[in-house]
């Protein structure tokens, strides 16, 4: 049975068609090529034709583009490409090179997996309820976890995001630090809130935190909670003890997902052997629904020198290993 072709008309008010569709309709061609359907322009009326899914995607696309055009006074090619990819991703459309790599479209544009290992990481998070991401600094473990959490929230797969990390750097209890709770924990949680601000903007993040849609809390404050319909992230997990790791993992409730990130070469605990991230690799291997992904310096996506710094520390560690002759 042939698919029914539907038609929807949009009247452009206070919008210049040339700005919306681009010179020589370059934006229009991109839209039709990626999303399907047909877009016909008749003066200030835009006619959308296609099946129900195509019409819905095109309507959502033009609503967003018109909003951006009115707000910014112009549309840049990257603006249009970003919105098109977001709509295409929501429809499950894939292009051979790029589309599978789009994770989340934030305030500063599309966030993508940039290495094969990052792409594997994102796929594992989609298909597993608990994922451990282990590897050196600069490989995007935490940043991508935050992006994937926001994407899951945007798709209504979860109702809230809860991000946590152990506060061990000061070597003392939070209760002895000056200030209120927020002032006590802010230094430990700042890298997480920085990533959220970059993707959402400070004002939107503040609103979401006030409504408890997003929580950023020390690991110690997770005890006793059952967290349902949530995307949980435990960052710097190498500094969680075995007991703390068990406590965090057993917070997982129905319709929830957890991502645990850490670097076992940067353990700040008095006894590195007490790291819950080291222990858990043996305890939970092979359990269905739980996955481990391991990054190395080839996955570093920060400054080019970060990979060289990681390599230098790895060499020194090898040289100090008993039985290693430096050859």
GROMACS .gro file of C-alpha atoms in nm:
model
  327
    1UNK     CA    1   0.000   0.000   0.000
    2UNK     CA    2   0.155   0.333  -0.104
    3UNK     CA    3   0.243   0.585   0.165
    4UNK     CA    4  -0.004   0.873   0.186
    5UNK     CA    5   0.149   1.205   0.079
    6UNK     CA    6   0.050   1.485   0.311
    7UNK     CA    7   0.082   1.860   0.273
    8UNK     CA    8   0.144   2.131   0.531
    9UNK     CA    9   0.167   2.507   0.472
   10UNK     CA   10   0.378   2.747   0.676
   11UNK     CA   11   0.339   3.124   0.637
   12UNK     CA   12   0.658   3.320   0.692
   13UNK     CA   13   0.599   3.633   0.898
   14UNK     CA   14   0.884   3.883   0.938
   15UNK     CA   15   1.129   3.631   0.791
   16UNK     CA   16   1.332   3.693   0.477
   17UNK     CA   17   1.316   3.378   0.256
   18UNK     CA   18   1.670   3.435   0.125
   19UNK     CA   19   1.806   3.433   0.480
   20UNK     CA   20   1.607   3.120   0.565
   21UNK     CA   21   1.687   2.916   0.255
   22UNK     CA   22   2.034   3.047   0.170
   23UNK     CA   23   2.187   3.176  -0.150
   24UNK     CA   24   2.067   2.965  -0.443
   25UNK     CA   25   1.858   2.767  -0.193
   26UNK     CA   26   2.169   2.596  -0.054
   27UNK     CA   27   2.004   2.537   0.285
   28UNK     CA   28   1.690   2.408   0.120
   29UNK     CA   29   1.885   2.150  -0.082
   30UNK     CA   30   2.061   2.027   0.234
   31UNK     CA   31   1.729   1.995   0.418
   32UNK     CA   32   1.561   1.793   0.143
   33UNK     CA   33   1.867   1.572   0.093
   34UNK     CA   34   1.897   1.478   0.463
   35UNK     CA   35   1.536   1.472   0.579
   36UNK     CA   36   1.341   1.369   0.270
   37UNK     CA   37   1.006   1.514   0.171
   38UNK     CA   38   0.969   1.819  -0.050
   39UNK     CA   39   0.979   2.188   0.032
   40UNK     CA   40   0.812   2.426  -0.213
   41UNK     CA   41   0.844   2.803  -0.167
   42UNK     CA   42   0.570   3.030  -0.298
   43UNK     CA   43   0.639   3.386  -0.191
   44UNK     CA   44   0.606   3.393   0.187
   45UNK     CA   45   0.434   3.052   0.199
   46UNK     CA   46   0.631   2.731   0.242
   47UNK     CA   47   0.458   2.408   0.137
   48UNK     CA   48   0.584   2.088   0.297
   49UNK     CA   49   0.504   1.757   0.128
   50UNK     CA   50   0.579   1.404   0.241
   51UNK     CA   51   0.463   1.130   0.472
   52UNK     CA   52   0.359   1.205   0.830
   53UNK     CA   53   0.708   1.148   0.970
   54UNK     CA   54   0.873   1.370   0.709
   55UNK     CA   55   0.619   1.648   0.763
   56UNK     CA   56   0.672   1.639   1.140
   57UNK     CA   57   1.052   1.653   1.096
   58UNK     CA   58   1.032   1.943   0.851
   59UNK     CA   59   0.793   2.135   1.075
   60UNK     CA   60   1.025   2.095   1.372
   61UNK     CA   61   1.322   2.195   1.161
   62UNK     CA   62   1.169   2.516   1.028
   63UNK     CA   63   1.038   2.614   1.370
   64UNK     CA   64   1.393   2.594   1.504
   65UNK     CA   65   1.551   2.770   1.205
   66UNK     CA   66   1.298   3.054   1.218
   67UNK     CA   67   1.361   3.093   1.591
   68UNK     CA   68   1.739   3.112   1.532
   69UNK     CA   69   1.696   3.357   1.244
   70UNK     CA   70   1.477   3.589   1.450
   71UNK     CA   71   1.708   3.569   1.749
   72UNK     CA   72   2.038   3.614   1.567
   73UNK     CA   73   1.929   3.809   1.262
   74UNK     CA   74   2.094   3.558   1.028
   75UNK     CA   75   2.156   3.188   0.971
   76UNK     CA   76   2.507   3.055   0.924
   77UNK     CA   77   2.569   2.735   0.729
   78UNK     CA   78   2.688   2.564   1.048
   79UNK     CA   79   2.364   2.666   1.225
   80UNK     CA   80   2.155   2.499   0.959
   81UNK     CA   81   2.375   2.189   0.945
   82UNK     CA   82   2.357   2.149   1.324
   83UNK     CA   83   1.978   2.170   1.337
   84UNK     CA   84   1.939   1.937   1.038
   85UNK     CA   85   2.164   1.678   1.203
   86UNK     CA   86   1.973   1.702   1.530
   87UNK     CA   87   1.640   1.643   1.357
   88UNK     CA   88   1.789   1.364   1.147
   89UNK     CA   89   1.931   1.198   1.459
   90UNK     CA   90   1.593   1.212   1.631
   91UNK     CA   91   1.445   1.035   1.328
   92UNK     CA   92   1.718   0.771   1.340
   93UNK     CA   93   1.864   0.871   1.003
   94UNK     CA   94   2.229   0.777   0.952
   95UNK     CA   95   2.489   0.894   0.705
   96UNK     CA   96   2.795   0.677   0.642
   97UNK     CA   97   3.052   0.926   0.771
   98UNK     CA   98   2.894   1.150   1.030
   99UNK     CA   99   2.547   1.086   1.151
  100UNK     CA  100   2.617   0.800   1.390
  101UNK     CA  101   2.872   1.024   1.560
  102UNK     CA  102   2.627   1.299   1.659
  103UNK     CA  103   2.567   1.266   2.033
  104UNK     CA  104   2.405   1.591   2.138
  105UNK     CA  105   2.351   1.935   1.990
  106UNK     CA  106   2.428   2.184   2.262
  107UNK     CA  107   2.459   2.557   2.297
  108UNK     CA  108   2.786   2.559   2.102
  109UNK     CA  109   2.685   2.313   1.832
  110UNK     CA  110   2.695   1.940   1.767
  111UNK     CA  111   2.896   1.715   1.997
  112UNK     CA  112   3.032   1.412   1.815
  113UNK     CA  113   3.242   1.107   1.886
  114UNK     CA  114   3.584   1.190   1.741
  115UNK     CA  115   3.765   0.857   1.762
  116UNK     CA  116   3.659   0.495   1.698
  117UNK     CA  117   3.684   0.422   2.070
  118UNK     CA  118   3.457   0.717   2.154
  119UNK     CA  119   3.207   0.588   1.900
  120UNK     CA  120   3.221   0.242   2.061
  121UNK     CA  121   3.168   0.407   2.400
  122UNK     CA  122   2.854   0.585   2.279
  123UNK     CA  123   2.714   0.267   2.126
  124UNK     CA  124   2.774   0.072   2.447
  125UNK     CA  125   2.594   0.336   2.652
  126UNK     CA  126   2.295   0.309   2.420
  127UNK     CA  127   2.280  -0.070   2.451
  128UNK     CA  128   2.383  -0.129   2.814
  129UNK     CA  129   2.248  -0.010   3.149
  130UNK     CA  130   2.590   0.020   3.315
  131UNK     CA  131   2.907   0.122   3.131
  132UNK     CA  132   3.256   0.170   3.276
  133UNK     CA  133   3.483   0.403   3.076
  134UNK     CA  134   3.844   0.368   3.186
  135UNK     CA  135   4.144   0.554   3.048
  136UNK     CA  136   4.374   0.856   3.068
  137UNK     CA  137   4.283   1.222   3.093
  138UNK     CA  138   4.172   1.401   2.779
  139UNK     CA  139   3.995   1.109   2.612
  140UNK     CA  140   3.647   1.260   2.654
  141UNK     CA  141   3.513   1.003   2.900
  142UNK     CA  142   3.328   1.248   3.125
  143UNK     CA  143   3.246   1.509   2.861
  144UNK     CA  144   3.078   1.254   2.637
  145UNK     CA  145   2.896   1.098   2.934
  146UNK     CA  146   2.744   1.438   3.014
  147UNK     CA  147   2.647   1.487   2.648
  148UNK     CA  148   2.487   1.141   2.634
  149UNK     CA  149   2.296   1.211   2.955
  150UNK     CA  150   2.158   1.537   2.814
  151UNK     CA  151   2.063   1.358   2.491
  152UNK     CA  152   1.879   1.088   2.688
  153UNK     CA  153   1.697   1.358   2.883
  154UNK     CA  154   1.607   1.539   2.563
  155UNK     CA  155   1.462   1.216   2.417
  156UNK     CA  156   1.260   1.156   2.737
  157UNK     CA  157   1.445   0.832   2.800
  158UNK     CA  158   1.515   0.954   3.154
  159UNK     CA  159   1.358   1.220   3.374
  160UNK     CA  160   1.670   1.352   3.546
  161UNK     CA  161   2.048   1.349   3.547
  162UNK     CA  162   2.256   1.288   3.859
  163UNK     CA  163   2.631   1.341   3.842
  164UNK     CA  164   2.866   1.257   4.125
  165UNK     CA  165   3.232   1.221   4.213
  166UNK     CA  166   3.428   1.136   4.528
  167UNK     CA  167   3.568   1.432   4.722
  168UNK     CA  168   3.902   1.297   4.839
  169UNK     CA  169   4.151   1.554   4.715
  170UNK     CA  170   4.151   1.764   5.033
  171UNK     CA  171   4.231   1.466   5.251
  172UNK     CA  172   3.965   1.568   5.502
  173UNK     CA  173   3.594   1.535   5.566
  174UNK     CA  174   3.361   1.779   5.393
  175UNK     CA  175   3.213   1.855   5.733
  176UNK     CA  176   3.534   2.028   5.839
  177UNK     CA  177   3.556   2.254   5.535
  178UNK     CA  178   3.429   2.613   5.560
  179UNK     CA  179   3.103   2.737   5.408
  180UNK     CA  180   2.770   2.581   5.325
  181UNK     CA  181   2.732   2.252   5.136
  182UNK     CA  182   2.758   2.417   4.794
  183UNK     CA  183   3.074   2.604   4.890
  184UNK     CA  184   3.226   2.288   5.037
  185UNK     CA  185   3.175   2.071   4.728
  186UNK     CA  186   3.210   2.329   4.450
  187UNK     CA  187   3.587   2.278   4.398
  188UNK     CA  188   3.536   1.904   4.346
  189UNK     CA  189   3.234   1.936   4.121
  190UNK     CA  190   3.345   2.235   3.914
  191UNK     CA  191   3.474   2.028   3.616
  192UNK     CA  192   3.129   1.867   3.588
  193UNK     CA  193   2.934   2.193   3.611
  194UNK     CA  194   3.172   2.350   3.358
  195UNK     CA  195   3.080   2.082   3.103
  196UNK     CA  196   2.709   2.134   3.173
  197UNK     CA  197   2.741   2.512   3.138
  198UNK     CA  198   2.922   2.472   2.807
  199UNK     CA  199   2.643   2.253   2.669
  200UNK     CA  200   2.338   2.420   2.829
  201UNK     CA  201   2.438   2.772   2.932
  202UNK     CA  202   2.457   2.890   3.292
  203UNK     CA  203   2.100   3.017   3.314
  204UNK     CA  204   1.940   2.700   3.179
  205UNK     CA  205   2.159   2.484   3.402
  206UNK     CA  206   2.061   2.690   3.707
  207UNK     CA  207   1.694   2.644   3.623
  208UNK     CA  208   1.734   2.269   3.574
  209UNK     CA  209   1.922   2.234   3.901
  210UNK     CA  210   1.658   2.434   4.090
  211UNK     CA  211   1.394   2.194   3.956
  212UNK     CA  212   1.623   1.900   4.042
  213UNK     CA  213   1.623   1.781   3.683
  214UNK     CA  214   2.001   1.797   3.709
  215UNK     CA  215   2.187   1.722   4.033
  216UNK     CA  216   2.563   1.747   4.083
  217UNK     CA  217   2.648   1.599   4.423
  218UNK     CA  218   2.941   1.443   4.610
  219UNK     CA  219   2.942   1.064   4.616
  220UNK     CA  220   2.898   1.061   4.995
  221UNK     CA  221   2.553   1.218   4.955
  222UNK     CA  222   2.425   0.935   4.733
  223UNK     CA  223   2.390   0.689   5.021
  224UNK     CA  224   2.038   0.569   5.100
  225UNK     CA  225   1.881   0.685   4.774
  226UNK     CA  226   1.710   0.475   4.507
  227UNK     CA  227   1.737   0.656   4.176
  228UNK     CA  228   1.473   0.565   3.919
  229UNK     CA  229   1.421   0.708   3.571
  230UNK     CA  230   1.764   0.871   3.588
  231UNK     CA  231   2.095   0.890   3.405
  232UNK     CA  232   2.371   0.852   3.665
  233UNK     CA  233   2.734   0.951   3.611
  234UNK     CA  234   3.015   0.872   3.854
  235UNK     CA  235   3.327   1.067   3.761
  236UNK     CA  236   3.682   1.015   3.896
  237UNK     CA  237   3.567   0.669   4.002
  238UNK     CA  238   3.923   0.554   4.068
  239UNK     CA  239   3.897   0.752   4.393
  240UNK     CA  240   3.586   0.567   4.510
  241UNK     CA  241   3.652   0.291   4.759
  242UNK     CA  242   3.521  -0.061   4.704
  243UNK     CA  243   3.235   0.012   4.944
  244UNK     CA  244   3.151   0.342   4.777
  245UNK     CA  245   3.147   0.180   4.433
  246UNK     CA  246   2.905  -0.088   4.555
  247UNK     CA  247   2.692   0.181   4.718
  248UNK     CA  248   2.675   0.384   4.396
  249UNK     CA  249   2.593   0.090   4.172
  250UNK     CA  250   2.316  -0.028   4.403
  251UNK     CA  251   2.144   0.313   4.379
  252UNK     CA  252   2.029   0.216   4.030
  253UNK     CA  253   1.650   0.196   4.006
  254UNK     CA  254   1.402   0.108   3.729
  255UNK     CA  255   1.450   0.287   3.393
  256UNK     CA  256   1.792   0.413   3.496
  257UNK     CA  257   2.133   0.400   3.335
  258UNK     CA  258   2.479   0.453   3.485
  259UNK     CA  259   2.812   0.557   3.336
  260UNK     CA  260   3.124   0.531   3.552
  261UNK     CA  261   3.442   0.704   3.437
  262UNK     CA  262   3.794   0.702   3.576
  263UNK     CA  263   4.167   0.659   3.529
  264UNK     CA  264   4.329   0.383   3.733
  265UNK     CA  265   4.671   0.550   3.692
  266UNK     CA  266   4.555   0.854   3.892
  267UNK     CA  267   4.432   0.704   4.220
  268UNK     CA  268   4.447   0.951   4.512
  269UNK     CA  269   4.341   0.704   4.781
  270UNK     CA  270   4.600   0.622   5.052
  271UNK     CA  271   4.593   0.259   4.934
  272UNK     CA  272   4.551   0.233   4.554
  273UNK     CA  273   4.447  -0.131   4.596
  274UNK     CA  274   4.135  -0.005   4.775
  275UNK     CA  275   4.005   0.161   4.455
  276UNK     CA  276   3.656   0.047   4.368
  277UNK     CA  277   3.729   0.102   3.999
  278UNK     CA  278   4.017  -0.145   4.012
  279UNK     CA  279   3.812  -0.398   4.207
  280UNK     CA  280   3.499  -0.373   3.996
  281UNK     CA  281   3.677  -0.481   3.677
  282UNK     CA  282   3.719  -0.827   3.826
  283UNK     CA  283   3.387  -0.845   4.012
  284UNK     CA  284   3.149  -0.741   3.732
  285UNK     CA  285   3.315  -0.871   3.416
  286UNK     CA  286   3.084  -1.084   3.204
  287UNK     CA  287   2.752  -0.971   3.356
  288UNK     CA  288   2.490  -0.906   3.085
  289UNK     CA  289   2.392  -0.539   3.066
  290UNK     CA  290   2.731  -0.421   3.198
  291UNK     CA  291   3.010  -0.314   2.961
  292UNK     CA  292   3.368  -0.193   2.994
  293UNK     CA  293   3.540   0.034   2.742
  294UNK     CA  294   3.911   0.111   2.769
  295UNK     CA  295   4.068   0.425   2.625
  296UNK     CA  296   4.438   0.489   2.562
  297UNK     CA  297   4.647   0.787   2.460
  298UNK     CA  298   4.545   0.747   2.093
  299UNK     CA  299   4.198   0.862   2.201
  300UNK     CA  300   4.318   1.189   2.359
  301UNK     CA  301   4.128   1.478   2.202
  302UNK     CA  302   4.261   1.770   2.407
  303UNK     CA  303   4.571   1.971   2.319
  304UNK     CA  304   4.814   1.769   2.104
  305UNK     CA  305   5.067   1.769   2.390
  306UNK     CA  306   4.830   1.583   2.623
  307UNK     CA  307   4.889   1.254   2.439
  308UNK     CA  308   5.267   1.307   2.466
  309UNK     CA  309   5.235   1.384   2.838
  310UNK     CA  310   5.032   1.066   2.894
  311UNK     CA  311   5.290   0.864   2.700
  312UNK     CA  312   5.576   1.008   2.907
  313UNK     CA  313   5.409   0.909   3.233
  314UNK     CA  314   5.333   0.562   3.096
  315UNK     CA  315   5.702   0.516   3.008
  316UNK     CA  316   5.812   0.618   3.355
  317UNK     CA  317   5.561   0.377   3.510
  318UNK     CA  318   5.694   0.093   3.294
  319UNK     CA  319   6.053   0.180   3.386
  320UNK     CA  320   5.967   0.162   3.755
  321UNK     CA  321   5.790  -0.172   3.725
  322UNK     CA  322   5.990  -0.453   3.891
  323UNK     CA  323   6.156  -0.674   3.632
  324UNK     CA  324   6.146  -0.411   3.358
  325UNK     CA  325   6.495  -0.361   3.211
  326UNK     CA  326   6.418  -0.047   3.011
  327UNK     CA  327   6.472  -0.220   2.679
   0.00000   0.00000   0.00000
